[in-house]
Tab-separated table of C-alpha atoms and ligand atoms in Angstrom:
chain	number	residue	atom	x	y	z
A	1	UNK	CA	97.394	91.237	70.940
A	2	UNK	CA	99.499	89.334	73.480
A	3	UNK	CA	97.630	87.948	76.468
A	4	UNK	CA	98.300	89.799	79.686
A	5	UNK	CA	99.937	86.779	81.279
A	6	UNK	CA	102.324	86.774	78.323
A	7	UNK	CA	103.094	90.476	78.868
A	8	UNK	CA	103.836	89.707	82.524
A	9	UNK	CA	106.037	86.801	81.538
A	10	UNK	CA	107.910	89.012	79.058
A	11	UNK	CA	108.430	91.607	81.757
A	12	UNK	CA	109.800	88.945	84.092
A	13	UNK	CA	112.220	87.660	81.495
A	14	UNK	CA	113.796	90.878	80.392
A	15	UNK	CA	115.230	93.961	81.933
A	16	UNK	CA	114.400	97.069	79.971
A	17	UNK	CA	117.014	99.762	79.651
A	18	UNK	CA	116.713	103.326	78.402
A	19	UNK	CA	118.612	105.121	75.655
A	20	UNK	CA	121.593	107.193	76.809
A	21	UNK	CA	120.946	110.734	77.979
A	22	UNK	CA	121.488	113.170	75.129
A	23	UNK	CA	121.971	116.171	77.408
A	24	UNK	CA	118.514	116.979	78.814
A	25	UNK	CA	118.799	114.993	82.041
A	26	UNK	CA	122.296	116.203	82.837
A	27	UNK	CA	121.385	119.826	82.199
A	28	UNK	CA	118.076	119.854	84.139
A	29	UNK	CA	119.851	118.195	87.076
A	30	UNK	CA	122.664	120.757	86.931
A	31	UNK	CA	120.187	123.667	86.937
A	32	UNK	CA	118.103	122.300	89.817
A	33	UNK	CA	121.217	121.661	91.916
A	34	UNK	CA	122.369	125.204	91.089
A	35	UNK	CA	119.014	126.476	92.430
A	36	UNK	CA	119.667	124.774	95.789
A	37	UNK	CA	123.247	126.050	95.854
A	38	UNK	CA	122.049	129.592	95.084
A	39	UNK	CA	119.257	129.666	97.665
A	40	UNK	CA	120.998	127.601	100.330
A	41	UNK	CA	117.733	125.693	100.924
A	42	UNK	CA	118.018	122.108	102.181
A	43	UNK	CA	116.630	119.527	99.740
A	44	UNK	CA	115.328	117.480	102.683
A	45	UNK	CA	114.723	117.957	106.447
A	46	UNK	CA	112.554	120.967	105.732
A	47	UNK	CA	110.801	122.652	108.717
A	48	UNK	CA	107.653	123.067	106.596
A	49	UNK	CA	107.502	119.286	106.295
A	50	UNK	CA	107.772	118.805	110.056
A	51	UNK	CA	104.887	121.218	110.581
A	52	UNK	CA	102.866	119.534	107.847
A	53	UNK	CA	103.501	116.129	109.408
A	54	UNK	CA	102.215	117.395	112.756
A	55	UNK	CA	99.095	118.942	111.181
A	56	UNK	CA	98.216	115.781	109.229
A	57	UNK	CA	98.796	113.439	112.178
A	58	UNK	CA	96.764	115.622	114.563
A	59	UNK	CA	93.994	115.849	111.940
A	60	UNK	CA	94.023	112.043	111.648
A	61	UNK	CA	94.132	111.420	115.411
A	62	UNK	CA	91.404	113.943	116.208
A	63	UNK	CA	89.094	112.652	113.455
A	64	UNK	CA	89.570	109.083	114.657
A	65	UNK	CA	89.073	109.852	118.359
A	66	UNK	CA	85.933	111.906	117.713
A	67	UNK	CA	84.536	109.268	115.345
A	68	UNK	CA	85.083	106.305	117.644
A	69	UNK	CA	84.604	107.838	121.107
A	70	UNK	CA	82.381	110.911	120.689
A	71	UNK	CA	80.102	110.733	117.623
A	72	UNK	CA	76.569	110.060	118.772
A	73	UNK	CA	74.625	109.767	115.536
A	74	UNK	CA	75.073	108.685	111.923
A	75	UNK	CA	75.452	112.224	110.572
A	76	UNK	CA	78.266	113.080	112.960
A	77	UNK	CA	79.827	109.727	112.162
A	78	UNK	CA	79.570	110.331	108.407
A	79	UNK	CA	81.231	113.756	108.630
A	80	UNK	CA	84.000	112.481	110.880
A	81	UNK	CA	84.709	109.433	108.705
A	82	UNK	CA	84.922	111.805	105.719
A	83	UNK	CA	87.433	113.882	107.663
A	84	UNK	CA	89.334	110.724	108.694
A	85	UNK	CA	89.529	109.495	105.080
A	86	UNK	CA	90.825	112.856	103.819
A	87	UNK	CA	93.427	112.958	106.589
A	88	UNK	CA	94.570	109.446	105.647
A	89	UNK	CA	94.896	110.414	101.978
A	90	UNK	CA	96.828	113.511	103.125
A	91	UNK	CA	99.251	111.308	105.083
A	92	UNK	CA	99.609	109.101	102.008
A	93	UNK	CA	100.412	112.060	99.749
A	94	UNK	CA	102.291	114.306	102.145
A	95	UNK	CA	104.279	112.122	104.561
A	96	UNK	CA	104.772	108.504	103.566
A	97	UNK	CA	105.312	109.221	99.881
A	98	UNK	CA	108.289	111.528	100.493
A	99	UNK	CA	109.635	109.314	103.274
A	100	UNK	CA	109.525	106.091	101.266
A	101	UNK	CA	111.315	107.874	98.405
A	102	UNK	CA	114.021	109.010	100.854
A	103	UNK	CA	112.935	112.614	100.201
A	104	UNK	CA	111.732	113.460	103.711
A	105	UNK	CA	115.078	113.483	105.507
A	106	UNK	CA	118.801	112.931	104.987
A	107	UNK	CA	118.616	110.381	107.793
A	108	UNK	CA	117.587	106.889	106.782
A	109	UNK	CA	116.011	106.180	110.170
A	110	UNK	CA	113.759	109.249	109.932
A	111	UNK	CA	112.632	108.250	106.436
A	112	UNK	CA	111.950	104.738	107.701
A	113	UNK	CA	109.855	105.897	110.667
A	114	UNK	CA	107.888	108.421	108.583
A	115	UNK	CA	107.521	105.800	105.844
A	116	UNK	CA	105.839	103.554	108.401
A	117	UNK	CA	102.865	105.911	108.418
A	118	UNK	CA	101.862	103.878	105.345
A	119	UNK	CA	101.969	100.671	107.415
A	120	UNK	CA	99.797	102.459	109.960
A	121	UNK	CA	97.263	102.994	107.150
A	122	UNK	CA	97.229	99.256	106.438
A	123	UNK	CA	99.555	98.966	103.425
A	124	UNK	CA	103.111	97.660	103.602
A	125	UNK	CA	105.739	100.359	103.050
A	126	UNK	CA	108.298	97.625	102.302
A	127	UNK	CA	106.245	96.344	99.348
A	128	UNK	CA	105.266	99.856	98.274
A	129	UNK	CA	108.918	100.781	97.803
A	130	UNK	CA	109.249	98.033	95.178
A	131	UNK	CA	105.854	98.634	93.601
A	132	UNK	CA	106.077	102.416	93.432
A	133	UNK	CA	109.764	103.373	93.452
A	134	UNK	CA	110.916	100.658	91.070
A	135	UNK	CA	107.966	99.477	88.998
A	136	UNK	CA	106.080	102.756	88.592
A	137	UNK	CA	108.884	105.324	88.754
A	138	UNK	CA	111.267	103.511	86.406
A	139	UNK	CA	108.846	102.112	83.841
A	140	UNK	CA	106.089	104.734	83.955
A	141	UNK	CA	103.063	103.904	81.758
A	142	UNK	CA	104.714	100.830	80.237
A	143	UNK	CA	102.207	98.008	80.197
A	144	UNK	CA	103.375	94.888	82.001
A	145	UNK	CA	106.057	96.901	83.810
A	146	UNK	CA	104.177	99.689	85.638
A	147	UNK	CA	101.913	97.989	88.168
A	148	UNK	CA	99.971	101.182	88.912
A	149	UNK	CA	98.194	101.265	85.539
A	150	UNK	CA	97.043	97.663	85.635
A	151	UNK	CA	93.274	97.523	86.202
A	152	UNK	CA	92.777	94.649	83.771
A	153	UNK	CA	90.178	93.220	83.193
A	154	UNK	CA	88.051	95.933	84.815
A	155	UNK	CA	89.418	98.869	82.866
A	156	UNK	CA	91.567	99.687	79.868
A	157	UNK	CA	93.886	102.569	80.644
A	158	UNK	CA	96.410	102.129	77.836
A	159	UNK	CA	96.173	101.281	74.117
A	160	UNK	CA	98.360	98.222	74.772
A	161	UNK	CA	95.812	96.648	77.126
A	162	UNK	CA	93.025	94.368	75.866
A	163	UNK	CA	89.669	96.019	75.247
A	164	UNK	CA	86.479	94.285	76.403
A	165	UNK	CA	82.852	95.197	75.753
A	166	UNK	CA	82.311	96.537	79.264
A	167	UNK	CA	85.099	99.090	78.759
A	168	UNK	CA	82.751	101.048	76.458
A	169	UNK	CA	81.224	102.566	79.594
A	170	UNK	CA	84.297	102.507	81.843
A	171	UNK	CA	84.268	106.299	82.202
A	172	UNK	CA	81.021	105.867	84.170
A	173	UNK	CA	81.781	102.886	86.379
A	174	UNK	CA	85.522	103.108	87.026
A	175	UNK	CA	84.931	105.635	89.823
A	176	UNK	CA	82.978	103.021	91.755
A	177	UNK	CA	85.882	100.590	91.436
A	178	UNK	CA	88.223	103.096	93.088
A	179	UNK	CA	86.103	102.318	96.165
A	180	UNK	CA	87.671	98.877	96.414
A	181	UNK	CA	91.289	100.002	96.049
A	182	UNK	CA	91.844	100.557	99.756
A	183	UNK	CA	90.336	97.260	101.037
A	184	UNK	CA	92.103	95.454	98.180
A	185	UNK	CA	95.395	96.999	99.253
A	186	UNK	CA	94.729	96.163	102.922
A	187	UNK	CA	93.720	92.552	102.452
A	188	UNK	CA	94.660	91.277	98.975
A	189	UNK	CA	97.501	92.990	97.088
A	190	UNK	CA	100.207	92.869	99.753
A	191	UNK	CA	99.534	89.198	100.496
A	192	UNK	CA	99.479	88.343	96.787
A	193	UNK	CA	102.810	90.113	96.226
A	194	UNK	CA	104.323	88.322	99.225
A	195	UNK	CA	103.156	84.910	98.029
A	196	UNK	CA	104.458	85.435	94.499
A	197	UNK	CA	107.570	87.457	95.487
A	198	UNK	CA	106.974	89.381	92.264
A	199	UNK	CA	105.504	92.770	91.381
A	200	UNK	CA	104.636	93.255	87.695
A	201	UNK	CA	106.858	90.327	86.828
A	202	UNK	CA	109.841	91.756	88.700
A	203	UNK	CA	111.171	89.588	91.526
A	204	UNK	CA	111.858	91.216	94.891
A	205	UNK	CA	113.320	89.792	98.119
A	206	UNK	CA	110.698	88.756	100.669
A	207	UNK	CA	111.033	90.843	103.848
A	208	UNK	CA	113.249	89.406	106.579
A	209	UNK	CA	114.230	90.496	110.074
A	210	UNK	CA	113.217	94.047	110.931
A	211	UNK	CA	111.367	94.484	107.595
A	212	UNK	CA	109.245	91.396	108.252
A	213	UNK	CA	108.465	92.545	111.825
A	214	UNK	CA	107.549	95.992	110.482
A	215	UNK	CA	105.184	94.499	107.902
A	216	UNK	CA	103.406	92.207	110.364
A	217	UNK	CA	103.275	94.847	113.105
A	218	UNK	CA	101.893	97.380	110.601
A	219	UNK	CA	99.034	95.080	109.608
A	220	UNK	CA	98.345	94.329	113.292
A	221	UNK	CA	98.302	98.018	114.245
A	222	UNK	CA	95.949	98.791	111.367
A	223	UNK	CA	93.520	95.963	112.225
A	224	UNK	CA	93.582	97.114	115.861
A	225	UNK	CA	92.714	100.795	115.301
A	226	UNK	CA	90.458	100.283	112.274
A	227	UNK	CA	88.421	97.322	113.568
A	228	UNK	CA	89.199	95.967	117.042
A	229	UNK	CA	89.025	99.207	119.076
A	230	UNK	CA	85.863	100.485	117.291
A	231	UNK	CA	84.253	97.045	117.846
A	232	UNK	CA	84.612	97.552	121.601
A	233	UNK	CA	82.280	100.555	121.393
A	234	UNK	CA	80.063	99.958	118.345
A	235	UNK	CA	78.202	97.148	116.628
A	236	UNK	CA	79.940	95.283	113.789
A	237	UNK	CA	77.701	96.721	111.082
A	238	UNK	CA	78.445	100.298	112.162
A	239	UNK	CA	82.190	99.591	112.056
A	240	UNK	CA	81.881	97.975	108.629
A	241	UNK	CA	79.680	100.788	107.326
A	242	UNK	CA	82.206	103.454	108.290
A	243	UNK	CA	85.152	101.411	107.009
A	244	UNK	CA	83.311	101.138	103.666
A	245	UNK	CA	82.494	104.857	103.623
A	246	UNK	CA	86.031	105.939	104.493
A	247	UNK	CA	87.403	103.477	101.891
A	248	UNK	CA	85.242	105.044	99.185
A	249	UNK	CA	86.563	108.546	99.888
A	250	UNK	CA	90.157	107.453	100.450
A	251	UNK	CA	90.385	105.143	97.409
A	252	UNK	CA	88.801	107.714	95.108
A	253	UNK	CA	91.051	110.534	96.353
A	254	UNK	CA	94.251	108.493	95.973
A	255	UNK	CA	93.245	107.116	92.566
A	256	UNK	CA	92.125	110.432	91.101
A	257	UNK	CA	95.366	112.236	92.023
A	258	UNK	CA	97.365	109.399	90.467
A	259	UNK	CA	95.173	109.198	87.361
A	260	UNK	CA	95.305	112.927	86.632
A	261	UNK	CA	99.095	112.726	86.389
A	262	UNK	CA	99.377	109.630	84.187
A	263	UNK	CA	96.022	108.636	82.666
A	264	UNK	CA	95.040	111.724	80.691
A	265	UNK	CA	95.067	112.535	76.989
A	266	UNK	CA	98.416	114.358	77.184
A	267	UNK	CA	100.329	111.467	78.806
A	268	UNK	CA	102.027	108.954	76.524
A	269	UNK	CA	101.780	105.198	76.809
A	270	UNK	CA	104.848	104.057	74.844
A	271	UNK	CA	104.820	100.641	73.194
A	272	UNK	CA	107.164	98.039	74.609
A	273	UNK	CA	110.146	97.850	72.239
A	274	UNK	CA	110.997	94.708	70.293
A	275	UNK	CA	114.434	94.778	71.913
A	276	UNK	CA	115.217	95.357	75.603
A	277	UNK	CA	116.161	98.958	74.956
A	278	UNK	CA	113.654	101.809	75.007
A	279	UNK	CA	114.222	104.394	72.265
A	280	UNK	CA	114.227	107.427	74.599
A	281	UNK	CA	116.406	108.367	77.571
A	282	UNK	CA	114.898	107.801	81.036
A	283	UNK	CA	114.321	111.492	81.875
A	284	UNK	CA	112.578	112.190	78.548
A	285	UNK	CA	110.393	109.105	79.085
A	286	UNK	CA	109.378	110.422	82.528
A	287	UNK	CA	108.323	113.827	81.178
A	288	UNK	CA	106.393	112.375	78.223
A	289	UNK	CA	104.403	109.928	80.357
A	290	UNK	CA	103.529	112.441	83.086
A	291	UNK	CA	101.362	115.559	83.280
A	292	UNK	CA	101.183	118.346	85.895
A	293	UNK	CA	97.910	119.956	86.938
A	294	UNK	CA	96.567	122.946	88.915
A	295	UNK	CA	100.066	124.251	89.600
A	296	UNK	CA	98.751	127.611	90.779
A	297	UNK	CA	96.452	126.079	93.417
A	298	UNK	CA	98.432	126.357	96.673
A	299	UNK	CA	95.905	124.591	98.874
A	300	UNK	CA	95.692	121.634	96.505
A	301	UNK	CA	99.500	121.567	96.186
A	302	UNK	CA	99.767	121.395	99.985
A	303	UNK	CA	97.137	118.675	100.316
A	304	UNK	CA	98.317	116.357	97.518
A	305	UNK	CA	101.949	116.581	98.638
A	306	UNK	CA	103.101	118.305	95.457
A	307	UNK	CA	101.867	115.403	93.341
A	308	UNK	CA	100.218	117.900	90.988
A	309	UNK	CA	103.857	118.678	90.086
A	310	UNK	CA	104.258	115.065	89.040
A	311	UNK	CA	106.800	115.780	86.271
A	312	UNK	CA	109.130	117.364	88.828
A	313	UNK	CA	108.476	114.472	91.212
A	314	UNK	CA	109.363	111.896	88.551
A	315	UNK	CA	112.582	113.697	87.645
A	316	UNK	CA	113.566	114.416	91.258
A	317	UNK	CA	111.877	111.839	93.531
A	318	UNK	CA	114.580	112.289	96.190
A	319	UNK	CA	113.884	116.005	96.615
A	320	UNK	CA	111.216	116.963	99.165
A	321	UNK	CA	107.928	117.957	97.504
A	322	UNK	CA	107.775	121.394	99.169
A	323	UNK	CA	110.346	122.544	96.577
A	324	UNK	CA	108.469	121.419	93.442
A	325	UNK	CA	106.623	124.705	92.725
A	326	UNK	CA	109.999	126.537	92.565
A	327	UNK	CA	111.685	123.802	90.546
A	328	UNK	CA	108.882	123.596	87.963
A	329	UNK	CA	109.846	126.713	85.927
A	330	UNK	CA	113.458	125.447	85.751
A	331	UNK	CA	112.285	122.059	84.465
A	332	UNK	CA	109.828	123.624	82.032
A	333	UNK	CA	112.485	125.949	80.573
A	334	UNK	CA	114.935	123.063	80.117
A	335	UNK	CA	112.196	121.016	78.405
A	336	UNK	CA	111.518	123.871	75.987
A	337	UNK	CA	115.222	124.196	75.135
A	338	UNK	CA	115.719	120.478	74.545
A	339	UNK	CA	112.464	119.982	72.629
A	340	UNK	CA	110.888	117.779	75.306
A	341	UNK	CA	107.138	118.274	75.412
A	342	UNK	CA	106.029	119.479	78.882
A	343	UNK	CA	102.299	119.139	79.583
A	344	UNK	CA	100.328	120.769	82.405
A	345	UNK	CA	96.607	121.321	82.992
A	346	UNK	CA	95.739	124.747	84.385
A	347	UNK	CA	93.148	123.402	86.788
A	348	UNK	CA	92.053	120.268	88.608
A	349	UNK	CA	88.827	120.380	86.620
A	350	UNK	CA	90.468	120.407	83.212
A	351	UNK	CA	92.719	117.491	84.245
A	352	UNK	CA	89.666	115.572	85.483
A	353	UNK	CA	87.861	116.222	82.177
A	354	UNK	CA	90.924	114.967	80.294
A	355	UNK	CA	90.984	111.784	82.429
A	356	UNK	CA	87.299	111.255	81.621
A	357	UNK	CA	87.905	111.696	77.876
A	358	UNK	CA	90.888	109.344	77.990
A	359	UNK	CA	88.818	106.639	79.711
A	360	UNK	CA	86.062	107.070	77.094
A	361	UNK	CA	88.568	106.905	74.260
A	362	UNK	CA	90.278	103.793	75.635
A	363	UNK	CA	86.913	102.102	76.108
A	364	UNK	CA	85.658	102.867	72.617
A	365	UNK	CA	88.703	102.938	70.353
A	366	UNK	CA	90.148	99.743	68.921
A	367	UNK	CA	93.846	99.134	69.453
A	368	UNK	CA	94.991	100.178	65.961
A	369	UNK	CA	93.741	103.754	66.214
A	370	UNK	CA	93.915	104.280	69.967
A	371	UNK	CA	97.240	106.052	70.308
B	401	ZN	ZN1	106.514	108.729	93.765
């Protein structure tokens, strides 16, 4: 098995391309565009999104203000930090994700401002656009290319990753590691990416001008509201305790929603080809490496920003997520006609169980029989 550094080096050297579309992508696009033409609905700048943005930001602001300025005991603090963490995850799913994909508005400036809600949460939206939009969305579930499935050496999420002894019990301990995702993002990952100017082996331009100011200002704003203001009113250990608690809830929520769409038994983890060309067209690759879940759960769909319709999101990342439930039957029918396997879990619970089984299988199955 190639060492991971070698995989990274390979990724840096070559640029993978996909096979030509054999009709599926063109047809599914045509049908979805026909849906918008028929209904007259705008793909972006949707009033439901403006209302959702207001609800999530008020939820966040109220939770924060009550936690820092009003809470008078640990129990009140614990409940409010739980509420704060869920509101932050909601902003991550429901505002910044669309905005940084350009799916929130037709106006670049609006997308940019709404995308900065991620900077407010302590992670650079500039870097996220390279990490998520390019690395994850183009090369989904390809080891060495998709940065989002790289938990090496702590976990093995794909048959192509090395398996260590500790992975035998990864289905039990991985949840605890999700705890560290948020602090790692705040204080490690962005700085590492900036120093290396690479994400998953792919070079990206370091931010300059307005982008650089935005990145620095974002980190400063986050440090101010998350640490400096609370430190004016509370002791350092209280501030740290609630940061740790909120990080646990936030990291787990973000990770689980991501994992249920890509790290389950039904999702494929294609091998890297010997040549620079992948055997399947891009749109087919997206559907095969992605799984929907709990599509009938309206509350969950609202909260996770339509990311339970991840197949639709991967095919149409520039369309606002409020439309995904209506687009899904169109996509599913096209998949059936073109022989593209479309996978969806009926409930959140069954997707979670599948994620658990996948982790167990990856931890216990040697490479040769893992796929
Ligand atoms: Zn996305």
